[in-house]
């Protein structure tokens, strides 16, 4: 069953066609990876799906429902969570606060009730707290619970950001370069977690990734992008063998050479 | 939504410009009589003169902001110090006006550089807001110190210039030479600044430091020294503004505090960080103020400038010449 | 020990997360008991000086013991300090003379507005140069309604609501702009409000001002300094509680999210428009409450009392107190009330050459602001945390514990 469907998506910034007529569908329960050289439009697709950018044309459907016109803050509530390429955590708040923000879309009480912090608010806070404790256990973040993000090393921040996305109880998770900036060991951990997210938590994953080992290890399907256009789709092996992909990366024509 | 606001913006600004230039046309067609037109032009000239002072103070604020991202609330005090220096050299010591004026501006430059070294450098790297508070506190201190200086104090002084009292006659229009001098010297100064930033190495280095501090540092630009020079330049411009403002108002310790709350709206109106924006913003504020003061009931003089600011920001939140910066994620 | 084991979830939602409610009451009870015993058995009649001395000795001794005992848990004694503070605050009217009492009352009033500003600026990252207008709105609402014969039960909520509404309006620019743009958009609004108050003299008395009478609740009139003190204290406590409640609930977290990264906040489902407006409304409501009490304290209000200088003073309050914590409000308020008094007190004892200098007060005021940001960027609350840490780690405290890292200018253009 197709969970997320992107149809003829395009966005132009000035004269530049960052994404130019991209279509793909992501099935429930798979790990779908988007690869491509720098500037191919991978992150832009994420920004379009999470509604930060307004597409010039095209449709985005989630669970059969058109979400192209929704504001960005409605996306989390639908069950689409994301991480960011350069980590967008709330730096001056603790890990707990960050994760609790992942629960924001599930809140039921409003600001007025919060002024008084009555029993309903308290009960809700406790319920959310229980939920994020599961995520903390899942990602082994117990040590860092009360630390401020600004004091954490990069690798841990990356995990916290993943955790925050998981706290929203997503149906689909968009991971923007989950391994960038991580060392070999941390990348391995990340690869296990991504598999676990799919296998244990049953969450569909779309990721943008440069590390081909990680891509091969976890992906079910891969989509290769260049200059905002799809050049190949298929299993990791198929895509990597595709002549156009090789040309895009190694520079058969005037494309800039770019190691994967 | 944005598109609608954009349309309204074009419509409103176009009609404001047309309205501004319409009186001579109305006069040509006989709708307005000569006296009314002269009155109108008189207000425009005095508004422009005041606007020039706002523009120069705003320009100083923008220079510092562009280069160092410090929002300087003490710019009015830099201006006030310049005015007091001019008073000291010209009136107290009886120096030649031009020599005294040059000394005052030079003193202002030194004062600005000293401010950067002593007050601003220790707080570089702290949140913008904290630095704003430092400049605000510095303003308090400067006002206090100036009022303690023997011979300056809390009194109000007038500054006589070679132009004072004389009028310039252009047909029926009578323009005080002070106003004419303000407008002319602002034009000259702005031309100099343009050439400076465009063609000198130092000007280019200043631009570079403002774009990216770290990269400029790696390229061998002595960023710290450039910052000090920027402060000097900005304080020099402020002292110049003080010199221009002194003949048409008075010199006193609070003169900067009053101007700053016009200069900031001017800088913001033009788009905070844009040098032409600061000048255009200053002129708009000055002229709106003068016209509102003359044609609207009492009390609207000060409010009008702020109403214009709010309307512009509502329609164009980045100001007239402001850059829209989109964060990349 | 929360490092090793899972925490009790309920703990995180408590006001004193490290368990200390018992200590709070025991601290309070013990201090009260000692005071009562002393009052009863003392050989001579105790004067206020005695009381003050006793309180200080007691606080220092008992506090030091508790600090040492709780060096491992982070905030077990926080509750105790609150207890102690509570008693000290409650007993102040019996101990202090009227002058000091009224000064502390002003501290409470400023602190009420300070809590609101810290919530807006420190928590949500939205600046406002328009808080004087909110205070003015609260003050005039309370004054005008009182003139119609309503008591505090009506005037205070009305002042809060109207100011909050004004906050929504003045906060509207926040939806489209930040930083210096927002600061001067709010300033422009506030200036217009002030001008309206001054010109609409049929309603407000214009620049001639407006006179108030003693406030009352259901026939009980607050007609003495002591009564006003308690009123302000209770209102401050409630405001602080509301602020802390916001801080520990999803609204407060949404504010922090907006402050740190608007993009990520939206991705988490935070509706920026709604929460920015909410932050302005709550903050303005608190400032309105402060304004109402302020009006009753002064018995006289005029537009000149609510100019940009008041807004700047409130910003100074927030920065000096420390934006990171609600507690900063009380420190900051104490600072802006006490410092001018202190300066004018010392002025008389200084040699006239120095003491008579014009602008001495504002000069010192500015100097202290500068020194604070340079030496103590976390504000008074930060200094307090450092002192606390020093005692907890004694004798292991290292000088470099709080040393700042060398920092480059970080552009906030792209926040």
Short mmCIF file of N, CA, C and O in Angstrom, two decimals, chain A residues 52 72-77 80-82 84 88-93 96-98 100-102 104-105 107 109-112 114-117 121-122 125-126 128-130 133 137 142-143 145-146 164-165 168, chain C residues 2-15 18 241-243 245-254 256-272 274-275 278 282 286:
data_model
loop_
_atom_site.label_atom_id
_atom_site.label_comp_id
_atom_site.label_asym_id
_atom_site.label_seq_id
_atom_site.Cartn_x
_atom_site.Cartn_y
_atom_site.Cartn_z
N UNK A 52 7.78 23.14 4.32
CA UNK A 52 8.54 24.36 4.58
C UNK A 52 8.59 25.19 3.30
O UNK A 52 8.52 26.40 3.33
N UNK A 72 2.75 24.05 7.55
CA UNK A 72 3.83 23.19 8.04
C UNK A 72 3.52 22.58 9.41
O UNK A 72 3.90 21.45 9.69
N UNK A 73 2.82 23.35 10.25
CA UNK A 73 2.65 22.83 11.61
C UNK A 73 1.58 21.76 11.72
O UNK A 73 1.39 21.17 12.77
N UNK A 74 0.87 21.50 10.62
CA UNK A 74 -0.14 20.44 10.67
C UNK A 74 0.46 19.09 10.30
O UNK A 74 -0.17 18.05 10.50
N UNK A 75 1.68 19.11 9.75
CA UNK A 75 2.26 17.89 9.21
C UNK A 75 2.59 16.87 10.30
O UNK A 75 2.32 15.68 10.17
N UNK A 76 3.14 17.36 11.42
CA UNK A 76 3.53 16.45 12.49
C UNK A 76 2.33 15.68 13.00
O UNK A 76 2.41 14.48 13.26
N UNK A 77 1.20 16.36 13.12
CA UNK A 77 0.00 15.72 13.64
C UNK A 77 -0.50 14.60 12.73
O UNK A 77 -1.16 13.66 13.20
N UNK A 80 3.86 12.57 10.09
CA UNK A 80 5.10 12.70 9.32
C UNK A 80 6.10 13.44 10.20
O UNK A 80 5.86 14.57 10.62
N UNK A 81 7.21 12.77 10.52
CA UNK A 81 8.23 13.43 11.34
C UNK A 81 9.51 13.49 10.54
O UNK A 81 9.69 12.74 9.60
N UNK A 82 10.38 14.44 10.91
CA UNK A 82 11.62 14.55 10.15
C UNK A 82 12.79 14.95 11.03
O UNK A 82 12.63 15.46 12.13
N UNK A 84 16.81 16.94 10.48
CA UNK A 84 17.38 17.93 9.58
C UNK A 84 18.83 17.63 9.29
O UNK A 84 19.52 17.01 10.10
N UNK A 88 18.51 20.48 13.81
CA UNK A 88 17.74 21.62 14.30
C UNK A 88 17.13 21.23 15.64
O UNK A 88 15.95 20.94 15.72
N UNK A 89 17.97 21.20 16.67
CA UNK A 89 17.41 20.91 17.99
C UNK A 89 17.17 22.23 18.71
O UNK A 89 17.59 23.29 18.24
N UNK A 90 16.50 22.16 19.84
CA UNK A 90 16.27 23.36 20.64
C UNK A 90 17.43 23.45 21.62
O UNK A 90 17.42 22.84 22.68
N UNK A 91 18.45 24.23 21.25
CA UNK A 91 19.75 24.14 21.90
C UNK A 91 19.76 24.51 23.37
O UNK A 91 20.56 24.01 24.13
N UNK A 92 18.91 25.45 23.75
CA UNK A 92 18.95 25.90 25.13
C UNK A 92 17.91 25.19 25.99
O UNK A 92 17.48 25.72 27.01
N UNK A 93 17.51 24.02 25.57
CA UNK A 93 16.58 23.23 26.38
C UNK A 93 17.20 21.85 26.61
O UNK A 93 18.15 21.45 25.93
N UNK A 96 15.18 16.13 27.64
CA UNK A 96 13.78 15.83 27.98
C UNK A 96 12.83 16.82 27.33
O UNK A 96 11.83 16.43 26.72
N UNK A 97 13.15 18.10 27.44
CA UNK A 97 12.27 19.13 26.87
C UNK A 97 12.16 18.95 25.35
O UNK A 97 11.09 19.08 24.78
N UNK A 98 13.30 18.66 24.73
CA UNK A 98 13.29 18.45 23.29
C UNK A 98 12.37 17.31 22.91
O UNK A 98 11.59 17.39 21.97
N UNK A 100 9.96 16.05 24.73
CA UNK A 100 8.58 16.39 25.06
C UNK A 100 7.97 17.24 23.94
O UNK A 100 6.77 17.18 23.70
N UNK A 101 8.83 18.02 23.28
CA UNK A 101 8.31 18.79 22.16
C UNK A 101 7.87 17.88 21.02
O UNK A 101 7.00 18.24 20.23
N UNK A 102 8.51 16.72 20.94
CA UNK A 102 8.05 15.75 19.96
C UNK A 102 6.61 15.34 20.22
O UNK A 102 5.90 14.90 19.32
N UNK A 104 4.33 17.38 21.08
CA UNK A 104 3.48 18.57 21.01
C UNK A 104 2.20 18.33 20.22
O UNK A 104 1.12 18.79 20.60
N UNK A 105 2.33 17.61 19.11
CA UNK A 105 1.16 17.40 18.26
C UNK A 105 0.09 16.56 18.96
O UNK A 105 -1.06 16.53 18.52
N UNK A 107 -0.83 16.94 22.18
CA UNK A 107 -1.33 17.57 23.40
C UNK A 107 -2.84 17.79 23.29
O UNK A 107 -3.37 17.92 22.19
N UNK A 109 -4.46 19.66 26.13
CA UNK A 109 -4.82 20.84 26.94
C UNK A 109 -4.19 22.08 26.32
O UNK A 109 -3.20 21.98 25.61
N UNK A 110 -4.77 23.22 26.61
CA UNK A 110 -4.30 24.46 25.98
C UNK A 110 -3.57 25.36 26.96
O UNK A 110 -3.50 25.08 28.16
N UNK A 111 -3.07 26.48 26.46
CA UNK A 111 -2.29 27.41 27.28
C UNK A 111 -3.04 27.87 28.53
O UNK A 111 -2.43 28.04 29.58
N UNK A 112 -4.34 28.07 28.40
CA UNK A 112 -5.07 28.58 29.56
C UNK A 112 -5.02 27.58 30.71
O UNK A 112 -4.77 27.93 31.85
N UNK A 114 -2.76 25.45 31.12
CA UNK A 114 -1.38 25.33 31.58
C UNK A 114 -1.01 26.38 32.61
O UNK A 114 -0.12 26.16 33.43
N UNK A 115 -1.69 27.53 32.57
CA UNK A 115 -1.43 28.55 33.58
C UNK A 115 -1.68 28.00 34.98
O UNK A 115 -1.03 28.40 35.94
N UNK A 116 -2.62 27.08 35.09
CA UNK A 116 -2.99 26.57 36.41
C UNK A 116 -2.43 25.19 36.69
O UNK A 116 -2.41 24.74 37.82
N UNK A 117 -1.99 24.50 35.65
CA UNK A 117 -1.40 23.18 35.79
C UNK A 117 -2.29 22.28 36.64
O UNK A 117 -1.87 21.73 37.65
N UNK A 121 -3.81 18.58 33.12
CA UNK A 121 -2.49 18.88 32.55
C UNK A 121 -1.45 17.93 33.11
O UNK A 121 -0.64 17.38 32.39
N UNK A 122 -1.53 17.73 34.43
CA UNK A 122 -0.54 16.87 35.08
C UNK A 122 -0.61 15.45 34.50
O UNK A 122 0.40 14.86 34.14
N UNK A 125 0.88 15.37 31.09
CA UNK A 125 2.34 15.43 31.13
C UNK A 125 2.92 14.05 31.46
O UNK A 125 3.89 13.61 30.86
N UNK A 126 2.29 13.40 32.44
CA UNK A 126 2.80 12.09 32.85
C UNK A 126 2.69 11.09 31.71
O UNK A 126 3.61 10.30 31.47
N UNK A 128 2.71 11.66 28.51
CA UNK A 128 3.73 11.95 27.51
C UNK A 128 5.11 11.52 28.00
O UNK A 128 5.91 10.99 27.26
N UNK A 129 5.33 11.74 29.27
CA UNK A 129 6.62 11.42 29.85
C UNK A 129 6.86 9.92 29.73
O UNK A 129 7.97 9.48 29.43
N UNK A 130 5.84 9.13 29.97
CA UNK A 130 5.95 7.68 29.87
C UNK A 130 6.31 7.30 28.43
O UNK A 130 7.15 6.45 28.20
N UNK A 133 9.86 8.10 27.57
CA UNK A 133 10.80 7.22 28.27
C UNK A 133 11.05 5.95 27.43
O UNK A 133 12.15 5.41 27.43
N UNK A 137 14.72 4.79 26.20
CA UNK A 137 15.23 3.42 26.36
C UNK A 137 15.68 2.86 25.03
O UNK A 137 16.75 2.26 24.91
N UNK A 142 19.53 7.44 28.25
CA UNK A 142 19.28 7.68 29.68
C UNK A 142 20.25 8.68 30.30
O UNK A 142 19.87 9.50 31.12
N UNK A 143 21.51 8.57 29.90
CA UNK A 143 22.54 9.41 30.52
C UNK A 143 22.32 10.89 30.29
O UNK A 143 22.82 11.71 31.04
N UNK A 145 19.44 12.58 29.71
CA UNK A 145 18.10 13.14 29.94
C UNK A 145 18.06 14.61 30.32
O UNK A 145 17.33 15.39 29.73
N UNK A 146 18.85 14.97 31.32
CA UNK A 146 18.71 16.33 31.87
C UNK A 146 19.74 17.30 31.33
O UNK A 146 19.88 18.40 31.84
N UNK A 164 13.64 12.71 19.04
CA UNK A 164 12.56 13.69 19.05
C UNK A 164 11.55 13.39 17.94
O UNK A 164 10.34 13.48 18.15
N UNK A 165 12.07 12.98 16.78
CA UNK A 165 11.17 12.64 15.68
C UNK A 165 10.34 11.41 16.04
O UNK A 165 9.14 11.35 15.75
N UNK A 168 7.10 11.79 18.15
CA UNK A 168 5.84 12.24 17.57
C UNK A 168 4.97 11.05 17.14
O UNK A 168 3.90 11.24 16.61
N UNK C 2 19.35 10.53 39.85
CA UNK C 2 18.72 10.28 38.57
C UNK C 2 19.70 9.96 37.47
O UNK C 2 19.32 9.70 36.36
N UNK C 3 20.99 9.94 37.76
CA UNK C 3 21.94 9.62 36.70
C UNK C 3 21.83 8.16 36.32
O UNK C 3 22.01 7.77 35.19
N UNK C 4 21.56 7.31 37.31
CA UNK C 4 21.66 5.88 37.08
C UNK C 4 20.33 5.24 36.78
O UNK C 4 20.23 4.34 35.97
N UNK C 5 19.32 5.68 37.43
CA UNK C 5 18.04 4.99 37.30
C UNK C 5 17.03 5.89 36.62
O UNK C 5 17.19 7.10 36.55
N UNK C 6 16.01 5.23 36.13
CA UNK C 6 14.92 6.00 35.55
C UNK C 6 14.32 6.89 36.62
O UNK C 6 14.21 6.50 37.76
N UNK C 7 13.90 8.05 36.22
CA UNK C 7 13.27 8.91 37.21
C UNK C 7 11.82 8.52 37.38
O UNK C 7 11.23 7.88 36.53
N UNK C 8 11.32 8.92 38.50
CA UNK C 8 9.90 8.81 38.75
C UNK C 8 9.26 9.87 37.85
O UNK C 8 9.61 11.04 37.93
N UNK C 9 8.37 9.45 36.96
CA UNK C 9 7.87 10.41 35.97
C UNK C 9 7.18 11.59 36.64
O UNK C 9 7.32 12.73 36.21
N UNK C 10 6.46 11.30 37.70
CA UNK C 10 5.69 12.36 38.34
C UNK C 10 6.61 13.47 38.81
O UNK C 10 6.25 14.64 38.83
N UNK C 11 7.84 13.07 39.13
CA UNK C 11 8.81 14.03 39.63
C UNK C 11 9.00 15.20 38.67
O UNK C 11 9.15 16.34 39.08
N UNK C 12 9.01 14.88 37.38
CA UNK C 12 9.31 15.92 36.42
C UNK C 12 8.21 16.96 36.30
O UNK C 12 8.43 18.04 35.81
N UNK C 13 7.03 16.62 36.72
CA UNK C 13 5.94 17.57 36.57
C UNK C 13 5.79 18.41 37.82
O UNK C 13 5.00 19.34 37.86
N UNK C 14 6.55 18.05 38.87
CA UNK C 14 6.39 18.81 40.11
C UNK C 14 7.05 20.17 40.04
O UNK C 14 7.95 20.38 39.25
N UNK C 15 6.61 21.02 40.94
CA UNK C 15 7.21 22.34 41.01
C UNK C 15 8.64 22.23 41.54
O UNK C 15 9.54 22.90 41.09
N UNK C 18 12.86 17.69 42.64
CA UNK C 18 13.70 16.75 43.36
C UNK C 18 13.12 16.42 44.73
O UNK C 18 13.83 16.04 45.63
N UNK C 241 3.88 31.61 40.04
CA UNK C 241 3.37 30.24 39.91
C UNK C 241 2.85 30.00 38.50
O UNK C 241 3.16 28.98 37.86
N UNK C 242 2.10 30.96 37.98
CA UNK C 242 1.58 30.82 36.61
C UNK C 242 2.73 30.71 35.62
O UNK C 242 2.71 29.87 34.71
N UNK C 243 3.75 31.54 35.81
CA UNK C 243 4.91 31.49 34.92
C UNK C 243 5.60 30.14 34.98
O UNK C 243 5.93 29.55 33.94
N UNK C 245 4.26 27.37 35.90
CA UNK C 245 3.36 26.37 35.32
C UNK C 245 3.49 26.34 33.81
O UNK C 245 3.51 25.26 33.20
N UNK C 246 3.56 27.52 33.22
CA UNK C 246 3.74 27.57 31.77
C UNK C 246 5.05 26.90 31.40
O UNK C 246 5.14 26.11 30.48
N UNK C 247 6.08 27.19 32.19
CA UNK C 247 7.41 26.67 31.91
C UNK C 247 7.42 25.14 31.88
O UNK C 247 8.13 24.53 31.10
N UNK C 248 6.65 24.52 32.74
CA UNK C 248 6.72 23.06 32.81
C UNK C 248 5.62 22.37 32.01
O UNK C 248 5.38 21.19 32.19
N UNK C 249 4.93 23.10 31.18
CA UNK C 249 3.89 22.45 30.37
C UNK C 249 4.21 22.64 28.89
O UNK C 249 5.19 23.29 28.53
N UNK C 250 3.39 22.09 28.05
CA UNK C 250 3.74 22.07 26.62
C UNK C 250 3.74 23.48 26.04
O UNK C 250 4.46 23.75 25.08
N UNK C 251 2.98 24.39 26.62
CA UNK C 251 3.00 25.76 26.11
C UNK C 251 4.40 26.37 26.26
O UNK C 251 4.94 26.95 25.32
N UNK C 252 4.98 26.19 27.45
CA UNK C 252 6.31 26.74 27.69
C UNK C 252 7.34 26.11 26.78
O UNK C 252 8.23 26.78 26.27
N UNK C 253 7.20 24.81 26.56
CA UNK C 253 8.15 24.15 25.66
C UNK C 253 8.00 24.66 24.25
O UNK C 253 8.98 24.81 23.52
N UNK C 254 6.76 24.91 23.84
CA UNK C 254 6.55 25.46 22.50
C UNK C 254 7.22 26.83 22.39
O UNK C 254 7.83 27.16 21.38
N UNK C 256 9.88 27.81 24.01
CA UNK C 256 11.33 27.61 23.90
C UNK C 256 11.69 27.12 22.50
O UNK C 256 12.73 27.48 21.96
N UNK C 257 10.82 26.31 21.93
CA UNK C 257 11.07 25.81 20.58
C UNK C 257 11.11 26.97 19.60
O UNK C 257 12.00 27.04 18.75
N UNK C 258 10.18 27.90 19.74
CA UNK C 258 10.15 29.06 18.84
C UNK C 258 11.43 29.87 19.01
O UNK C 258 12.02 30.34 18.04
N UNK C 259 11.87 29.99 20.25
CA UNK C 259 13.09 30.76 20.52
C UNK C 259 14.31 30.13 19.85
O UNK C 259 15.12 30.81 19.24
N UNK C 260 14.41 28.80 19.93
CA UNK C 260 15.64 28.14 19.48
C UNK C 260 15.65 27.81 18.00
O UNK C 260 16.69 27.87 17.37
N UNK C 261 14.54 27.41 17.45
CA UNK C 261 14.49 27.12 16.01
C UNK C 261 13.06 27.09 15.52
O UNK C 261 12.31 26.16 15.83
N UNK C 262 12.70 28.13 14.78
CA UNK C 262 11.31 28.20 14.32
C UNK C 262 11.01 27.05 13.35
O UNK C 262 9.91 26.50 13.37
N UNK C 263 12.00 26.71 12.53
CA UNK C 263 11.77 25.65 11.55
C UNK C 263 11.44 24.33 12.25
O UNK C 263 10.46 23.66 11.92
N UNK C 264 12.29 23.97 13.22
CA UNK C 264 12.07 22.71 13.91
C UNK C 264 10.77 22.77 14.71
O UNK C 264 10.05 21.78 14.80
N UNK C 265 10.47 23.93 15.27
CA UNK C 265 9.24 24.06 16.05
C UNK C 265 8.04 23.74 15.16
O UNK C 265 7.15 22.99 15.55
N UNK C 266 8.05 24.30 13.96
CA UNK C 266 6.94 24.01 13.04
C UNK C 266 6.89 22.54 12.69
O UNK C 266 5.81 21.95 12.63
N UNK C 267 8.06 21.95 12.48
CA UNK C 267 8.09 20.53 12.12
C UNK C 267 7.55 19.67 13.25
O UNK C 267 7.07 18.56 13.03
N UNK C 268 7.63 20.18 14.50
CA UNK C 268 7.08 19.43 15.64
C UNK C 268 5.60 19.73 15.83
O UNK C 268 4.98 19.23 16.76
N UNK C 269 5.05 20.58 15.02
CA UNK C 269 3.62 20.84 15.11
C UNK C 269 3.27 22.11 15.87
O UNK C 269 2.12 22.30 16.24
N UNK C 270 4.27 22.95 16.16
CA UNK C 270 3.97 24.19 16.89
C UNK C 270 3.46 25.23 15.89
O UNK C 270 4.15 25.57 14.93
N UNK C 271 2.28 25.71 16.12
CA UNK C 271 1.72 26.76 15.28
C UNK C 271 2.34 28.09 15.69
O UNK C 271 1.99 28.65 16.74
N UNK C 272 3.26 28.58 14.89
CA UNK C 272 4.04 29.76 15.29
C UNK C 272 3.14 30.94 15.61
O UNK C 272 3.30 31.61 16.62
N UNK C 274 -0.02 31.13 16.51
CA UNK C 274 -0.80 30.99 17.74
C UNK C 274 0.07 31.15 18.97
O UNK C 274 -0.26 31.88 19.91
N UNK C 275 1.26 30.52 18.96
CA UNK C 275 2.05 30.54 20.19
C UNK C 275 2.73 31.88 20.41
O UNK C 275 2.89 32.32 21.55
N UNK C 278 0.10 33.94 21.81
CA UNK C 278 -0.15 33.54 23.20
C UNK C 278 0.91 34.11 24.13
O UNK C 278 0.60 34.61 25.21
N UNK C 282 0.01 36.47 27.26
CA UNK C 282 0.31 36.14 28.66
C UNK C 282 1.22 37.21 29.26
O UNK C 282 0.97 37.73 30.36
N UNK C 286 0.33 39.84 32.33
CA UNK C 286 1.08 40.00 33.58
C UNK C 286 1.51 41.45 33.76
O UNK C 286 1.43 42.00 34.87
#
